[in-house]
CSV table of C-alpha atoms in Angstrom, one decimal:
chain,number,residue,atom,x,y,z
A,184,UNK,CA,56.1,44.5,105.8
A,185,UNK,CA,55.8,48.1,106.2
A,186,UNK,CA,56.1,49.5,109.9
A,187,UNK,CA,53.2,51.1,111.5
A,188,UNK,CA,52.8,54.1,112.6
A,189,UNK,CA,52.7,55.2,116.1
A,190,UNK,CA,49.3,56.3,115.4
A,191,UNK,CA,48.5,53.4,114.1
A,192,UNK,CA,49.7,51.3,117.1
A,193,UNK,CA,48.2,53.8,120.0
A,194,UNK,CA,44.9,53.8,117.8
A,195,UNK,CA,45.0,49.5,117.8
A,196,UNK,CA,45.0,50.0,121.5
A,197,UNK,CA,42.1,52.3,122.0
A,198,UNK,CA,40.1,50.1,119.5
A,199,UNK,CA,40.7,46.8,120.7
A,200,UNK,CA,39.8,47.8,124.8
A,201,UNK,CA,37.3,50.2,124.0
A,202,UNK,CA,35.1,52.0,126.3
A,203,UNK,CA,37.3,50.3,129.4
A,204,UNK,CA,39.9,53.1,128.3
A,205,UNK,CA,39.1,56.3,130.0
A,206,UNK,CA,41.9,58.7,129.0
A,207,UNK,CA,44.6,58.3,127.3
A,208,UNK,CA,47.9,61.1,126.9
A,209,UNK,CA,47.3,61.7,122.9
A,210,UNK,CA,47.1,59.3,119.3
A,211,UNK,CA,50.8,59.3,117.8
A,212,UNK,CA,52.2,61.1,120.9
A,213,UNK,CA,56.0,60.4,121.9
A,214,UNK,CA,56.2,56.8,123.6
A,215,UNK,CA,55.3,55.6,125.9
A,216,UNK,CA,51.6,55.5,124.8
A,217,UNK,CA,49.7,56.1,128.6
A,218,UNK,CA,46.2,55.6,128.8
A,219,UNK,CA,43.7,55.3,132.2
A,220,UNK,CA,41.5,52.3,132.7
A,221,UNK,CA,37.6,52.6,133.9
A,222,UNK,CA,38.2,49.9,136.2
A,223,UNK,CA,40.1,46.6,137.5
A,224,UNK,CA,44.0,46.2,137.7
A,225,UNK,CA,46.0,47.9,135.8
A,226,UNK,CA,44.6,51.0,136.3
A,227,UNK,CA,46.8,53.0,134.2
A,228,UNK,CA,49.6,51.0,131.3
A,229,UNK,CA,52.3,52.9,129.3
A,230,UNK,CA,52.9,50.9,125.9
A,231,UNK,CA,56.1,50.3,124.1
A,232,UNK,CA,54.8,49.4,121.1
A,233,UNK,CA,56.5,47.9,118.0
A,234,UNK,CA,55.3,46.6,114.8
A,235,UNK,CA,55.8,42.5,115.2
A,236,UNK,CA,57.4,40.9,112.0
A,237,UNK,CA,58.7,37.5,110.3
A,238,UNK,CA,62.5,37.3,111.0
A,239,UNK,CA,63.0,35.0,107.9
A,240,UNK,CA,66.6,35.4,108.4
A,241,UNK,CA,69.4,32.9,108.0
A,242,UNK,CA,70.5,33.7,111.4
A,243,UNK,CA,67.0,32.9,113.2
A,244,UNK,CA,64.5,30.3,113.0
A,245,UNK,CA,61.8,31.1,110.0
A,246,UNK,CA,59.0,30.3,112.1
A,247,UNK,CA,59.4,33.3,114.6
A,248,UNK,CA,58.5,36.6,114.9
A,249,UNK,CA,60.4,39.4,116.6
A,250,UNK,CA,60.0,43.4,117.7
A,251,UNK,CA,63.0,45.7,117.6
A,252,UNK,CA,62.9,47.4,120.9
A,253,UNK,CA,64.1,51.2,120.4
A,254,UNK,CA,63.4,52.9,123.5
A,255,UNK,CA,63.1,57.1,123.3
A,256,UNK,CA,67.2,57.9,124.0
A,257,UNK,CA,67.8,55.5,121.2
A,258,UNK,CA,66.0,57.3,118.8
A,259,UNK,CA,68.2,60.1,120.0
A,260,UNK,CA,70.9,58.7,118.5
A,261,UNK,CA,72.3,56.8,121.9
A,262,UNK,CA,73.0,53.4,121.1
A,263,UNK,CA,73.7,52.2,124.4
A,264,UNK,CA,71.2,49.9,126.6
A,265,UNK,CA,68.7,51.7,127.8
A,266,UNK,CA,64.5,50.7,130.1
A,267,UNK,CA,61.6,52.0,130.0
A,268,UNK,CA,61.7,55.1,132.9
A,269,UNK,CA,60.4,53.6,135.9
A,270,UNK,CA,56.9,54.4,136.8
A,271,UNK,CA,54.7,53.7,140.2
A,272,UNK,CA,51.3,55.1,138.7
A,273,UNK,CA,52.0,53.2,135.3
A,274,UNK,CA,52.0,49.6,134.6
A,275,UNK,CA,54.6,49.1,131.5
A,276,UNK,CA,54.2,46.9,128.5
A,277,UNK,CA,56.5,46.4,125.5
A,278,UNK,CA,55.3,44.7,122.9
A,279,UNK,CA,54.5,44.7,119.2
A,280,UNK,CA,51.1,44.0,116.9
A,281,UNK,CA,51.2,42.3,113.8
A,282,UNK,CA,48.8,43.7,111.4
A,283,UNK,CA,48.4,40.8,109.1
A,284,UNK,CA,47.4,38.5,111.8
A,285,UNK,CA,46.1,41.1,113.5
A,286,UNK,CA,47.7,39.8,117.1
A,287,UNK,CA,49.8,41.4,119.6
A,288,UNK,CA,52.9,40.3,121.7
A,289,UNK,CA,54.3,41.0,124.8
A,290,UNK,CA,57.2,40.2,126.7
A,291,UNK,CA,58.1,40.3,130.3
A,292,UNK,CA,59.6,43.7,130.8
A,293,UNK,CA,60.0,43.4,134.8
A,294,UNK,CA,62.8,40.4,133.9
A,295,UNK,CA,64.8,43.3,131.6
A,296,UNK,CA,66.9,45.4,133.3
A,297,UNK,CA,67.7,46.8,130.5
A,298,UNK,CA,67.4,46.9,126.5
A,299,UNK,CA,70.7,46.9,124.2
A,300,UNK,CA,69.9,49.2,121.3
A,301,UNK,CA,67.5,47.4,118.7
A,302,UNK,CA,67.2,44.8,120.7
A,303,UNK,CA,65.3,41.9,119.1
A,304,UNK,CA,62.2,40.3,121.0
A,305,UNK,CA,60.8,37.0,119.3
A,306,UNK,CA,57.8,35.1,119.5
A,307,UNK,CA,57.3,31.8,118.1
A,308,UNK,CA,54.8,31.5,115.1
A,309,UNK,CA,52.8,28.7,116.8
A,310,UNK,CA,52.4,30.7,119.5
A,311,UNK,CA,50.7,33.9,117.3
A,312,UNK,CA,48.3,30.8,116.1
A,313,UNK,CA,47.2,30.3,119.1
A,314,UNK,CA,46.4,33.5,119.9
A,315,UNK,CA,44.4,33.1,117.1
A,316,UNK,CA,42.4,30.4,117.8
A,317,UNK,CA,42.3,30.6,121.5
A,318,UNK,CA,42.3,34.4,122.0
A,319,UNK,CA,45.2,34.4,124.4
A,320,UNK,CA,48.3,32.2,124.4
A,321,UNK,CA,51.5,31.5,126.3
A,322,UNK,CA,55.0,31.0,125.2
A,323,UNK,CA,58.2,29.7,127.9
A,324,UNK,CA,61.5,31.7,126.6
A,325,UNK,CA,64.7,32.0,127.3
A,326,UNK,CA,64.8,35.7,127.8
A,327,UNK,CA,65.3,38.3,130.6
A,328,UNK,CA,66.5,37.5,134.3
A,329,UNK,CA,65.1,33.5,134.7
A,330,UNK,CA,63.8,32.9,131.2
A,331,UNK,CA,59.9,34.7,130.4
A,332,UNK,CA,56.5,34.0,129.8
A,333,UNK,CA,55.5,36.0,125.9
A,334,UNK,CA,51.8,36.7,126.1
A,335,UNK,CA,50.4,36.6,122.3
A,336,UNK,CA,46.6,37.7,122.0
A,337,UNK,CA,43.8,38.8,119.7
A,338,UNK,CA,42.8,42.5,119.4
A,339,UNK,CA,39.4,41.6,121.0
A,340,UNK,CA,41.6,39.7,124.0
A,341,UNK,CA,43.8,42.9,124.8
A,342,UNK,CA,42.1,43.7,127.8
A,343,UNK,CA,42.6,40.2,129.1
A,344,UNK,CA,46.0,40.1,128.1
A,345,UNK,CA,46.9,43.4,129.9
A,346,UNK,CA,45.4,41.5,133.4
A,347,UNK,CA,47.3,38.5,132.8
A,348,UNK,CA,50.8,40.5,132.0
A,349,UNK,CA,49.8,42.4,135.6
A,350,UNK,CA,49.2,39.6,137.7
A,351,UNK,CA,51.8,37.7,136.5
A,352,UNK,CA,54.4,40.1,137.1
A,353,UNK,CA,52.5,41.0,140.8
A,354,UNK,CA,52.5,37.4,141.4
A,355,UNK,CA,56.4,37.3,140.5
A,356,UNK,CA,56.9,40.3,143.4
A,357,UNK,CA,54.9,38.5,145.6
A,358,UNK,CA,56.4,34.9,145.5
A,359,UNK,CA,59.8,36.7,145.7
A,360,UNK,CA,58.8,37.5,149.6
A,361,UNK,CA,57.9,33.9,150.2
A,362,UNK,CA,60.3,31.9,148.5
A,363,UNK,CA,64.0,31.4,149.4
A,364,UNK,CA,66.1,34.2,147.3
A,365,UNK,CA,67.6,33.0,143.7
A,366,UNK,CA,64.1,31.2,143.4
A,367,UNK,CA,64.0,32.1,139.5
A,368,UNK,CA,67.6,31.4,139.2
A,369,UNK,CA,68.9,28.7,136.2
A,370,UNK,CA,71.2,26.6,135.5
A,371,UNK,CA,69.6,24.9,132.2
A,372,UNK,CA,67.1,25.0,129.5
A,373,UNK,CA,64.8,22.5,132.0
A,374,UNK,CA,64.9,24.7,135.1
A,375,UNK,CA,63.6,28.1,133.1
A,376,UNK,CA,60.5,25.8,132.1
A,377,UNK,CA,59.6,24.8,135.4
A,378,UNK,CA,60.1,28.3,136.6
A,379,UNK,CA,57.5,29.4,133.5
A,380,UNK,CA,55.4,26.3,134.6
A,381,UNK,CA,55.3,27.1,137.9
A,382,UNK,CA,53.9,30.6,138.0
A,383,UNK,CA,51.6,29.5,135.4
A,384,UNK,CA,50.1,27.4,137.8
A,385,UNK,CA,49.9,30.1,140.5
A,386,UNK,CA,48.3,32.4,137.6
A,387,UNK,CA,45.6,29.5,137.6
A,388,UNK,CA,45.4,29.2,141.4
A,389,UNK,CA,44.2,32.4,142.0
A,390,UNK,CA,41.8,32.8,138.9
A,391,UNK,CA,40.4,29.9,137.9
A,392,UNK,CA,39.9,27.9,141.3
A,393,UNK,CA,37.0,28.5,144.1
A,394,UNK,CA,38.7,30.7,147.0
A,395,UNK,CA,35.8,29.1,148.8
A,396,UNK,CA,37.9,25.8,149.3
A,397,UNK,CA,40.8,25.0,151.3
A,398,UNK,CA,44.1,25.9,149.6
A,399,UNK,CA,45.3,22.4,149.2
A,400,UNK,CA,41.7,22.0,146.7
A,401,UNK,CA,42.2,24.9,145.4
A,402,UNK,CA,46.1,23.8,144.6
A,403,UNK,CA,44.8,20.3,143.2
A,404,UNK,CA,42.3,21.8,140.8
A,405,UNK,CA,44.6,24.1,139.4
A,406,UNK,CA,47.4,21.5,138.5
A,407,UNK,CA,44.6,20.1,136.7
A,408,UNK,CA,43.8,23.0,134.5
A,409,UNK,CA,47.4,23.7,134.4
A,410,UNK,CA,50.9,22.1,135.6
A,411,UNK,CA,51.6,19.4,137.8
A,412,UNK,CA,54.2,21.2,140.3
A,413,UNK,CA,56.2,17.9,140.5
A,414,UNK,CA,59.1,17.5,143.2
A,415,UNK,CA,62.1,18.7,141.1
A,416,UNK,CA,60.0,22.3,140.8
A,417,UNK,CA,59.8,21.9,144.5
A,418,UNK,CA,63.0,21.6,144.7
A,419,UNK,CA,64.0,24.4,142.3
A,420,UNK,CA,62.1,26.9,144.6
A,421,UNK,CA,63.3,26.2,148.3
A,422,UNK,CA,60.7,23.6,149.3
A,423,UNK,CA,60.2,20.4,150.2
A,424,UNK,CA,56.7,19.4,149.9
A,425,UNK,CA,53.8,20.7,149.1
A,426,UNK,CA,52.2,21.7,153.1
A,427,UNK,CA,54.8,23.8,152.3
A,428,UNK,CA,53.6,25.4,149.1
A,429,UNK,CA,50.6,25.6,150.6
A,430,UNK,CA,51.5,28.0,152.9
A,431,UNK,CA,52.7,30.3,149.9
A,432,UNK,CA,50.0,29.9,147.7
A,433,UNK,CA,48.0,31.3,150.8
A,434,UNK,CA,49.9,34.4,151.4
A,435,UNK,CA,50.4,34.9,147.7
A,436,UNK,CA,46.4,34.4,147.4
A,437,UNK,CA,46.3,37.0,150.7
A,438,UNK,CA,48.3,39.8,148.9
A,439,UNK,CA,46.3,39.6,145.4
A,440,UNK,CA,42.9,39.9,147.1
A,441,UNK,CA,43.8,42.4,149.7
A,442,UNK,CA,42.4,40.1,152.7
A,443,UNK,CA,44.5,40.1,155.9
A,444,UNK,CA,46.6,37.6,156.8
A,445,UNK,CA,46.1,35.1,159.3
A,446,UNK,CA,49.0,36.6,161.3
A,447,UNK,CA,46.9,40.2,160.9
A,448,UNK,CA,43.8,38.8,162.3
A,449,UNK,CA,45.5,37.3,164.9
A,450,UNK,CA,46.9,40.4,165.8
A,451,UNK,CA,43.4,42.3,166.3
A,452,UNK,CA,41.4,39.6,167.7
A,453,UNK,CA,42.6,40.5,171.6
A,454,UNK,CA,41.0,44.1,171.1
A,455,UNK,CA,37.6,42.5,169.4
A,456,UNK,CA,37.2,40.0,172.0
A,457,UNK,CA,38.4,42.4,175.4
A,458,UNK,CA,36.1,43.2,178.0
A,459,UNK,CA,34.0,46.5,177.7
A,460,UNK,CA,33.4,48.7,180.1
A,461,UNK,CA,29.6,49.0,181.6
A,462,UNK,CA,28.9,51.9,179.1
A,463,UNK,CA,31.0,50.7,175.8
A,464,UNK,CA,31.7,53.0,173.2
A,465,UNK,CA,29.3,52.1,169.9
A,466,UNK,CA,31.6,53.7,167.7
A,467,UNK,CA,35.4,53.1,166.0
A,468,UNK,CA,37.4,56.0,166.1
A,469,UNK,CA,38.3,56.8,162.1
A,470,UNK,CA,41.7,57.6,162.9
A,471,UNK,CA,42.5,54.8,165.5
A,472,UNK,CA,43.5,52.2,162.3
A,473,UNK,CA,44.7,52.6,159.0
A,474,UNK,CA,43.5,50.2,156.0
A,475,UNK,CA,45.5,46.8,156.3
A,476,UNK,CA,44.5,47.3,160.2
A,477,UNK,CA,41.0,47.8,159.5
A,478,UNK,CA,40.4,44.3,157.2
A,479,UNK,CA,42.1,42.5,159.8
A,480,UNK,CA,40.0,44.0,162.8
A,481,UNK,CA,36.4,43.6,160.5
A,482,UNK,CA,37.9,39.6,159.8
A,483,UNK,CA,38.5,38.9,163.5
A,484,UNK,CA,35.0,40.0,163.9
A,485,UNK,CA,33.7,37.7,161.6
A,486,UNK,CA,35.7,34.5,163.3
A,487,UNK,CA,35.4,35.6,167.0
A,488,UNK,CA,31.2,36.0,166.4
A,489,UNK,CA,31.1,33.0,164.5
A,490,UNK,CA,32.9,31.2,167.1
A,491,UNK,CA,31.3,32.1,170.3
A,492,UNK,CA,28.1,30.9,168.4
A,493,UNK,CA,29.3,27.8,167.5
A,494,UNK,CA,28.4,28.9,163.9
A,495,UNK,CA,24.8,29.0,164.5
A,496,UNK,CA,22.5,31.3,163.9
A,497,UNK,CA,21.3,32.8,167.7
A,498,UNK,CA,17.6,32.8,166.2
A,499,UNK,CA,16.9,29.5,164.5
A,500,UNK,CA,19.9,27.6,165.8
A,501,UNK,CA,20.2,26.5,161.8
A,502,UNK,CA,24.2,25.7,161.1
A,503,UNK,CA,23.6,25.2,157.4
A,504,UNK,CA,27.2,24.4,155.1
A,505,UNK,CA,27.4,24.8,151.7
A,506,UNK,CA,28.6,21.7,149.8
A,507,UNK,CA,32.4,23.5,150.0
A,508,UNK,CA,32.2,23.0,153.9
A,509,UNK,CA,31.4,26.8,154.7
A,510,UNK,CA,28.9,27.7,157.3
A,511,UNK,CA,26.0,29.9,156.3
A,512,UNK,CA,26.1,31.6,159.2
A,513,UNK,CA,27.0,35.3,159.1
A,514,UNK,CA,28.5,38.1,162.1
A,515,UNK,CA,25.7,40.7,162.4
A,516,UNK,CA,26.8,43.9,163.7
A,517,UNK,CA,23.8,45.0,166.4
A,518,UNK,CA,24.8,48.5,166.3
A,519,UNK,CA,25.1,49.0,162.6
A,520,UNK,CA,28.8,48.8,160.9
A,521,UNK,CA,27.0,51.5,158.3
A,522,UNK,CA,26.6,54.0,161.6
A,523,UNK,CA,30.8,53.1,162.3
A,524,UNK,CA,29.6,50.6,165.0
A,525,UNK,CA,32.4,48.7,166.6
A,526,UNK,CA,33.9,45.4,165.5
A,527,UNK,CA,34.0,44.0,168.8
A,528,UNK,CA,31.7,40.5,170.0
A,529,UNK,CA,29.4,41.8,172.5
A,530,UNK,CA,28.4,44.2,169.4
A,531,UNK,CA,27.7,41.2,167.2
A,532,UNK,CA,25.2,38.5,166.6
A,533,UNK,CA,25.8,35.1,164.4
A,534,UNK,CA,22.5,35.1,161.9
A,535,UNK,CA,21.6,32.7,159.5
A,536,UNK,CA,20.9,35.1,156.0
A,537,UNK,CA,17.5,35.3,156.6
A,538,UNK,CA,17.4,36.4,160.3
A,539,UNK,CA,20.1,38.5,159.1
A,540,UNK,CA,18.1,40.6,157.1
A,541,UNK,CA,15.4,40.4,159.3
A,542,UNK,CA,17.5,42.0,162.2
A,543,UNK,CA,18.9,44.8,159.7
A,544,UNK,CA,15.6,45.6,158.2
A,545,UNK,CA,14.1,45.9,161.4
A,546,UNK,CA,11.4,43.1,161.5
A,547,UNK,CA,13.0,41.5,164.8
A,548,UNK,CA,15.4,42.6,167.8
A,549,UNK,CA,16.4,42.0,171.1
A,550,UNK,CA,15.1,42.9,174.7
A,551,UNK,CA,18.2,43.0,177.4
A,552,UNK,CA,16.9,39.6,178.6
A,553,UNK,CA,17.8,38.0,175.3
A,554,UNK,CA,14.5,37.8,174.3
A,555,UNK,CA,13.3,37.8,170.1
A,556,UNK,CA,11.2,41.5,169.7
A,557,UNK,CA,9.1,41.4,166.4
A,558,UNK,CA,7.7,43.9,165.0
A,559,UNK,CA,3.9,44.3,165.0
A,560,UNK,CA,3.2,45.3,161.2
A,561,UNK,CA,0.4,42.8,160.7
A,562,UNK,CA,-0.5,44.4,157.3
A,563,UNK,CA,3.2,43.3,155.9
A,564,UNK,CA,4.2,40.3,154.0
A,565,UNK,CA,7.1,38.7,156.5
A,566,UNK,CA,5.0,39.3,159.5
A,567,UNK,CA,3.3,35.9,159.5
A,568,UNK,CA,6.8,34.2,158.9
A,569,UNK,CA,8.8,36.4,161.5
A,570,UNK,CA,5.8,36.6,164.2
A,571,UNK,CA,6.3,32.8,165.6
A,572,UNK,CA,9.6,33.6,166.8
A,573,UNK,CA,8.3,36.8,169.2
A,574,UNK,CA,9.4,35.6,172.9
A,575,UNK,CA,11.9,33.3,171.8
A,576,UNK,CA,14.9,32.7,173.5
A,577,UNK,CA,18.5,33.4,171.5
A,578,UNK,CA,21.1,30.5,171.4
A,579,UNK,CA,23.6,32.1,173.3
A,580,UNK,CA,27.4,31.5,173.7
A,581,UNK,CA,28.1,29.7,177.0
A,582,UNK,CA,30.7,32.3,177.4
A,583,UNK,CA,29.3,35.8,178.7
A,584,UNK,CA,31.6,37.8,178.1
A,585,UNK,CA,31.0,37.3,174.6
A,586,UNK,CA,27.2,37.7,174.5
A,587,UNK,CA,25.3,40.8,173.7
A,588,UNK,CA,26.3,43.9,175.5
A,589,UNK,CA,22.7,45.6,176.8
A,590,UNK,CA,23.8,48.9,175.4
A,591,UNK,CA,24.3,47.4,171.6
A,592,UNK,CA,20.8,46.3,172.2
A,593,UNK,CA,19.5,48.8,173.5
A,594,UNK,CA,20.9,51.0,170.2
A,595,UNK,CA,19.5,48.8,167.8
A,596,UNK,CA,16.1,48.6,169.3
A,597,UNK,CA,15.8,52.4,169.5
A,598,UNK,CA,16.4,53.1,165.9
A,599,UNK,CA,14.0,50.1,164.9
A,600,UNK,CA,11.3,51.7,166.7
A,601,UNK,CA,10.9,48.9,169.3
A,602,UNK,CA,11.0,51.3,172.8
A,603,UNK,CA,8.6,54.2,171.0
């Protein structure tokens, strides 16, 4: 088979993601190939790219295929191991693209500290039909530092693949601060397959089950649509049952999304819930907290209003569930989070959706006596469903210090139009 081109390999790229691909640093330029993603993670990737061929050699098995990895410096004439320069900004794939099947391959770069000149990377044939069939596919090897997981996919699956080849290495990083060191460590044939196994299942854990559910349901349904994690796996990782995987399959679940840490809430919940002075302030400083501080402080919000409610909406008294277990109920910010009002629980309300909207939109408010205010617009749809509750007592938590400050109220009903 005839090797292709680099512009043949960059321009496979830009064809098979399309308009996801914003920029990109030139067709047939020196590798890597870089190119800039509209949106979702990576945002930027920098290819290695190789044209993926039948070994049919005596030495190999005839049912593989491989890529010969020649990095830039080998080209140069070097022949001694060289990687792909690091990058923080680019996200780095090596792989190849076989144009008779039209399929690429990749291989898990992160596990390669470095490549020995013309380095051979092979990928079974079964796993290239699969790709086929399927779209994506998946393929345990003994390669790198712990043995890797080969990603084969269709041109039409690229963009898919790229994700997959991210959060699978992310995921790696991420269990690496949980787990006891030497987790990916081997010793056999048997221990790199649970290791590929394993972080399979984690792949699944956080895609394909409802973060709605408790971890341990979430952790059941995806050894369903994956890999049992069985005791010996356990075992092979530093733990010793699953509570205990649990517990990592949170915090791993915590760093992908970007929510705060129970530990992080925690840590914010004294300066949501402390007592305010007679004239609070209704704003946040911008500069008082940086990002990871500011999800926390917006979570412990949400659980310290919820709680002082009870989880029931302070209008209807409704504590709806969904089928999942999760209240309904929602933290309402009186003097509006859009205005940089404070996360603290005299400046919010627990709302069912409805009165939610309802207090944001303006149709009701509150008088300092805890009182419902509606608003007289007669002429409106929603007045004759809202109108009942005008002189209606709130639920209020039995606590007072956690009740609605008057000056929060007082706010909200002044740009509502209630005191004109």
């Amino acid at each position: 088979m005839t090797s292709l081109s680099k512009s043949q390999l960059h321009s496979l790229v830009l064809e098979s993601i399309g308009d996801d691909v914003v920029s990109n640093n030139g067709v047939g330029s020196d590798p890597p190939f870089e190119i800039t993603l509209k949106e979702g993670r990576p945002p930027q990737c920098r290819f290695f790219l190789y044209t993926l061929t039948s070994t049919g050699s005596e030495e190999r098995s005839e049912d593989e295929y491989r890529i010969i990895v020649r990095l830039p410096n080998h080209d140069n004439g070097d022949v001694s191991s060289a990687a792909p320069t690091p990058s923080e900004e680019f996200f780095t794939l090596v792989g190849g693209f076989n144009p008779e099947r039209e399929v690429f391959a990749f291989w898990d770069n992160d596990l390669y500290e470095s490549y020995t000149w013309a380095r051979h990377l092979q990928v079974k044939e079964g796993t290239l039909d699969e790709a086929e069939a399927k779209g994506v596919s998946f393929q345990h090897r003994n390669g790198g530092s712990g043995g890797e997981t080969v990603i084969a996919a269709r041109k039409e699956s690229l963009r898919r693949a790229i994700r997959i080849r991210f959060r699978m290495e992310y995921v790696r990083d991420s269990l690496s601060e949980y787990l006891s060191d030497g987790w990916r460590s081997i010793s056999s044939d048997e221990d790199s397959k649970r290791i590929h196994r394993f972080e399979l299942f984690v792949d699944h854990f956080l895609t394909q089950t409802d973060q709605r559910h408790k971890v341990s349901e979430r952790r059941n349904r995806a050894e369903e649509l994956s890999y049992e994690v069985e005791l010996d796996t356990l075992n092979k990782i530093g733990l010793s049952n699953k509570s205990g995987l649990d517990e990592v399959l949170a915090n791993v679940a915590y760093d992908w999304s970007g929510d705060p840490t129970p530990e992080e809430i925690e840590s914010e919940r004294d300066s949501v819930e402390e007592p305010v002075q007679s004239e609070p302030k209704l704003t946040e400083e911008e500069e008082e907290f940086n990002e990871t501080q500011r999800r926390a402080r917006s979570s412990a919000f949400t659980e310290s209003v919820r709680g002082a409610y009870d989880e029931r909406c302070a209008v209807c008294g409704s504590q709806r569930v969904s089928p999942a277990g999760n209240p309904e109920v929602e933290a309402a910010h009186i003097y509006p989070v859009s205005m940089n009002g404070r996360d603290h629980v005299q400046n919010g309300i627990a709302l069912c959706k409805l009165h939610h909207w309802a207090f944001d939109s303006g149709w009701i408010s509150f008088s300092d006596d805890y009182e419902i205010l509606v608003k007289d617009e007669q002429g409106l749809n929603g007045y004759d469903d809202f109108s009942p509750l005008e002189g209606e007592r709130l639920h209020l938590p039995e606590d007072e210090e956690k009740r609605p400050h008057p000056k929060f109220l007082a706010e909200h009903r002044q740009l509502n139009g209630f005191d004109s």
